[in-house]
Coordinates of C-alpha atoms in Angstrom, one line a residue:
M940 CA -54.5 19.3 47.7
K941 CA -57.1 20.8 45.8
T942 CA -55.8 22.0 42.6
K943 CA -56.0 26.0 42.4
K944 CA -57.3 27.0 39.0
Q945 CA -57.4 31.3 38.9
F946 CA -60.4 32.6 37.4
T947 CA -58.8 36.0 36.5
S948 CA -56.0 34.2 34.7
A949 CA -58.5 32.6 32.7
L950 CA -60.4 35.7 31.8
F951 CA -57.2 37.4 31.0
C952 CA -56.5 35.2 28.1
T953 CA -60.0 34.6 27.0
L954 CA -60.1 38.7 26.4
L955 CA -56.8 38.7 25.2
I956 CA -57.7 36.1 22.6
A957 CA -60.8 37.9 21.8
S958 CA -59.1 41.3 21.2
C959 CA -56.9 39.8 18.7
G960 CA -59.6 38.9 16.6
E961 CA -61.0 42.8 17.0
K962 CA -57.7 44.2 15.7
V963 CA -58.3 42.1 12.4
T964 CA -58.6 44.8 9.4
T965 CA -60.6 44.5 6.5
A966 CA -60.3 46.5 3.3
P967 CA -61.5 49.8 3.7
Q968 CA -64.0 49.9 1.0
T969 CA -65.5 47.1 2.5
S970 CA -67.0 46.8 5.9
E971 CA -68.3 43.4 7.7
H972 CA -71.0 45.2 8.9
N973 CA -72.5 46.3 5.5
R974 CA -71.1 43.6 3.2
A975 CA -73.5 42.3 0.5
P976 CA -72.7 38.8 -1.0
A977 CA -70.9 38.8 -4.0
A978 CA -72.5 37.5 -7.4
E979 CA -72.8 33.6 -6.7
A980 CA -71.4 31.5 -9.8
K981 CA -73.4 29.1 -11.3
P982 CA -73.6 25.5 -9.9
D983 CA -70.4 23.8 -10.2
P984 CA -70.0 20.3 -9.5
R985 CA -66.4 21.1 -8.4
V986 CA -67.5 22.8 -5.4
A987 CA -70.2 20.5 -4.3
R988 CA -69.4 19.1 -0.8
R989 CA -69.3 15.6 -0.2
A990 CA -70.0 13.9 3.3
A991 CA -66.0 14.6 4.1
P992 CA -64.0 16.4 6.9
G993 CA -62.8 20.0 5.9
L994 CA -63.7 23.0 3.7
T995 CA -61.7 23.5 0.3
A996 CA -60.8 27.1 -0.4
A997 CA -63.6 27.0 -3.6
Q998 CA -66.2 25.7 -1.0
A999 CA -65.5 28.5 1.1
A1000 CA -65.6 30.9 -1.6
L1001 CA -69.0 30.0 -2.8
R1002 CA -70.3 30.5 0.8
R1003 CA -69.0 33.9 1.0
A1004 CA -70.6 34.9 -2.4
Q1005 CA -73.9 33.4 -1.0
I1006 CA -74.1 35.0 2.5
A1007 CA -72.9 38.0 4.6
N1008 CA -73.4 40.1 7.5
V1009 CA -73.5 37.2 10.1
D1010 CA -74.6 37.1 13.8
Y1011 CA -74.6 34.3 16.7
R1012 CA -76.7 33.7 19.1
I1013 CA -75.5 30.7 20.9
S1014 CA -77.0 28.8 23.9
V1015 CA -75.3 26.1 25.3
T1016 CA -76.2 23.7 28.7
L1017 CA -73.1 22.6 30.4
D1018 CA -72.4 20.1 33.1
D1019 CA -69.6 18.2 35.1
K1020 CA -71.3 14.7 34.8
S1021 CA -72.2 14.2 31.2
N1022 CA -69.9 13.3 28.3
H1023 CA -72.1 15.4 25.7
F1024 CA -73.5 19.1 25.9
S1025 CA -76.6 20.5 24.4
G1026 CA -76.5 23.7 22.5
R1027 CA -78.9 25.9 20.4
V1028 CA -77.6 28.2 17.6
I1029 CA -79.6 31.2 15.9
A1030 CA -77.5 32.2 12.9
E1031 CA -78.6 35.8 11.7
T1032 CA -77.5 36.4 7.9
E1033 CA -78.2 38.1 4.8
I1034 CA -78.5 36.8 1.2
A1035 CA -78.4 39.1 -1.6
R1036 CA -80.5 37.3 -4.1
P1037 CA -81.8 33.6 -4.6
L1038 CA -79.2 31.1 -4.4
Q1039 CA -78.0 28.8 -6.9
Q1040 CA -77.0 26.3 -4.8
P1041 CA -77.3 24.8 -1.2
L1042 CA -76.0 26.7 1.9
T1043 CA -74.3 24.5 4.1
V1044 CA -73.2 24.6 8.0
D1045 CA -70.2 23.2 9.4
F1046 CA -70.9 20.7 12.5
T1047 CA -68.5 17.9 12.8
G1048 CA -69.4 15.0 15.0
G1049 CA -72.3 15.8 16.9
E1050 CA -76.0 15.1 16.7
V1051 CA -79.0 17.5 15.3
Q1052 CA -82.3 17.5 16.6
S1053 CA -83.9 20.3 14.5
V1054 CA -83.3 22.7 11.9
S1055 CA -85.7 25.6 11.1
I1056 CA -85.3 28.5 8.7
N1057 CA -87.3 31.9 9.7
G1058 CA -89.7 30.0 12.0
Q1059 CA -90.6 27.0 9.8
T1060 CA -88.9 23.5 10.5
I1061 CA -87.3 21.8 7.7
P1062 CA -86.0 18.0 7.2
V1063 CA -82.9 17.8 8.9
Q1064 CA -79.9 16.9 6.2
Y1065 CA -76.8 16.3 8.3
N1066 CA -74.2 14.0 7.1
G1067 CA -71.8 14.2 10.6
Y1068 CA -69.5 16.8 8.9
F1069 CA -71.8 19.5 7.6
I1070 CA -75.8 20.5 7.8
T1071 CA -77.4 21.1 4.1
I1072 CA -79.9 23.7 3.7
D1073 CA -81.6 23.7 0.1
A1074 CA -81.5 26.9 -1.8
D1075 CA -85.0 27.3 -2.0
K1076 CA -85.6 27.4 1.9
L1077 CA -83.8 30.7 2.1
K1078 CA -85.0 34.3 0.4
P1079 CA -83.2 37.5 -0.5
G1080 CA -82.8 39.5 2.3
S1081 CA -82.6 38.9 6.0
N1082 CA -82.9 35.0 7.0
S1083 CA -82.5 33.2 10.7
I1084 CA -81.5 29.9 10.9
A1085 CA -81.8 28.0 13.9
I1086 CA -80.3 24.6 15.0
E1087 CA -80.7 22.5 17.9
Y1088 CA -78.2 20.1 18.4
T1089 CA -75.7 17.8 21.0
H1090 CA -71.9 17.2 20.6
P1091 CA -69.6 15.1 22.9
Y1092 CA -66.8 17.2 24.7
S1093 CA -63.6 16.7 23.4
T1094 CA -60.8 15.3 25.2
D1095 CA -57.8 16.0 22.7
G1096 CA -57.7 19.8 23.2
S1097 CA -59.8 20.8 20.1
G1098 CA -63.4 21.8 20.2
L1099 CA -64.8 22.3 23.7
H1100 CA -62.3 20.2 25.8
R1101 CA -63.4 18.6 29.1
F1102 CA -60.7 18.1 31.7
K1103 CA -61.2 16.3 35.2
D1104 CA -58.9 17.1 37.7
P1105 CA -57.3 13.8 38.9
Q1106 CA -56.6 15.2 42.5
D1107 CA -60.2 16.6 43.5
G1108 CA -62.3 15.1 40.5
A1109 CA -63.1 18.9 39.4
V1110 CA -64.5 19.4 35.9
Y1111 CA -63.0 22.2 33.8
L1112 CA -64.1 23.2 30.0
Y1113 CA -62.5 25.3 27.4
T1114 CA -62.2 26.0 23.8
H1115 CA -59.5 26.0 21.4
F1116 CA -60.7 26.3 17.5
E1117 CA -58.1 26.9 15.2
P1118 CA -57.8 26.0 12.5
Y1119 CA -61.1 24.5 11.8
K1120 CA -62.4 23.0 14.9
A1121 CA -65.3 25.5 16.0
N1122 CA -67.8 23.7 14.1
R1123 CA -67.1 20.9 16.7
F1124 CA -68.5 23.4 19.6
A1125 CA -71.4 24.5 17.2
P1126 CA -72.8 24.4 14.1
L1127 CA -71.3 27.6 12.3
F1128 CA -70.0 29.0 9.1
D1129 CA -66.6 28.0 10.1
Q1130 CA -64.2 30.3 7.8
P1131 CA -61.8 32.9 9.0
D1132 CA -63.9 35.5 6.1
L1133 CA -67.2 35.0 7.6
K1134 CA -66.8 37.3 11.0
A1135 CA -69.8 37.7 12.9
S1136 CA -71.0 39.0 16.6
Y1137 CA -71.6 36.3 19.2
T1138 CA -74.4 36.9 21.9
V1139 CA -74.0 33.7 24.6
D1140 CA -75.7 32.4 27.2
V1141 CA -74.9 29.2 29.4
K1142 CA -76.5 27.1 32.1
A1143 CA -73.9 25.8 33.9
P1144 CA -73.4 24.3 37.6
A1145 CA -74.2 26.7 40.7
D1146 CA -70.2 26.3 41.9
W1147 CA -68.8 27.3 38.3
R1148 CA -68.0 30.2 36.4
V1149 CA -68.4 31.1 32.4
V1150 CA -66.1 33.1 30.8
T1151 CA -66.2 34.1 26.9
A1152 CA -65.5 37.3 25.1
T1153 CA -67.9 39.9 26.5
R1154 CA -68.4 40.5 30.7
E1155 CA -71.7 38.5 31.8
E1156 CA -74.6 41.4 32.1
K1157 CA -76.9 39.0 34.2
V1158 CA -76.5 35.8 36.0
E1159 CA -80.1 34.0 37.1
T1160 CA -80.2 31.3 39.9
L1161 CA -82.4 28.1 38.4
A1162 CA -85.2 26.7 40.3
D1163 CA -82.9 23.6 40.2
G1164 CA -79.9 25.3 41.6
R1165 CA -77.6 26.1 38.3
R1166 CA -77.1 29.5 37.0
H1167 CA -77.9 30.9 33.6
W1168 CA -75.1 33.0 32.8
H1169 CA -76.0 36.1 29.9
F1170 CA -73.5 37.9 28.0
P1171 CA -74.1 41.0 25.5
A1172 CA -73.1 40.8 22.0
S1173 CA -69.5 41.0 20.8
K1174 CA -67.9 42.7 18.1
K1175 CA -67.3 40.8 14.9
F1176 CA -64.2 38.4 14.5
S1177 CA -63.8 35.2 13.3
T1178 CA -65.4 31.5 14.5
Y1179 CA -61.9 30.1 15.6
I1180 CA -61.0 33.4 17.6
F1181 CA -64.3 32.4 19.9
P1182 CA -63.4 31.9 23.5
L1183 CA -65.2 29.8 26.0
R1184 CA -64.5 28.8 29.3
A1185 CA -66.3 27.2 32.2
G1186 CA -65.5 25.6 35.8
P1187 CA -65.2 25.8 39.1
F1188 CA -62.8 28.4 38.8
V1189 CA -61.2 30.6 41.7
A1190 CA -61.5 34.1 41.5

């Protein structure tokens, strides 16, 4: 008998997770919406990133000093046939002064098709763990970092996990990002103290429902029968809290 997946349960869990992020408080004198980056330290070889998993406290502190006021626009294309999905992330961020060291964007185990800064394509520097952006490619003030990528669905419960129902063959997707797994879904600044808003759109099969931190504002039917889901910007929260659920859920 076909397994019934309750869409309302998924929606409740997703909104509950998102609300946890919204309740995180910061020191009263500093708002994540208007925080300026701290003074960046002089280049220190001890915080230089090598091609290795993870992010050290020193590396996270450096990046916290480099950027502020992050907002993401995430577009992904999902299906029930492939082992991979594709996406595009635009990270809007602010830089207070010329950087002394490269800026890195966490992204583990994927492929990067292109990187552009403020509309200008730059060479891709990707080692399987993070993307490097040379300091001279970024300017003081507002910057827009656009990255096109692909990534395999996860089967170990982290990142964007793909589950195939053994009874009816239906495919369901869900995210789990603690403590440092959001970068297995998309290129992000994957550390808790760089909170951001998330504006999301998802292309998915016609019979799928998609749930994230905000309620959909529009769903379009594409020429090929798929549906294109559009979600407005969320409140600011850490990357590990970001939720996404997709599949043929029953309302």
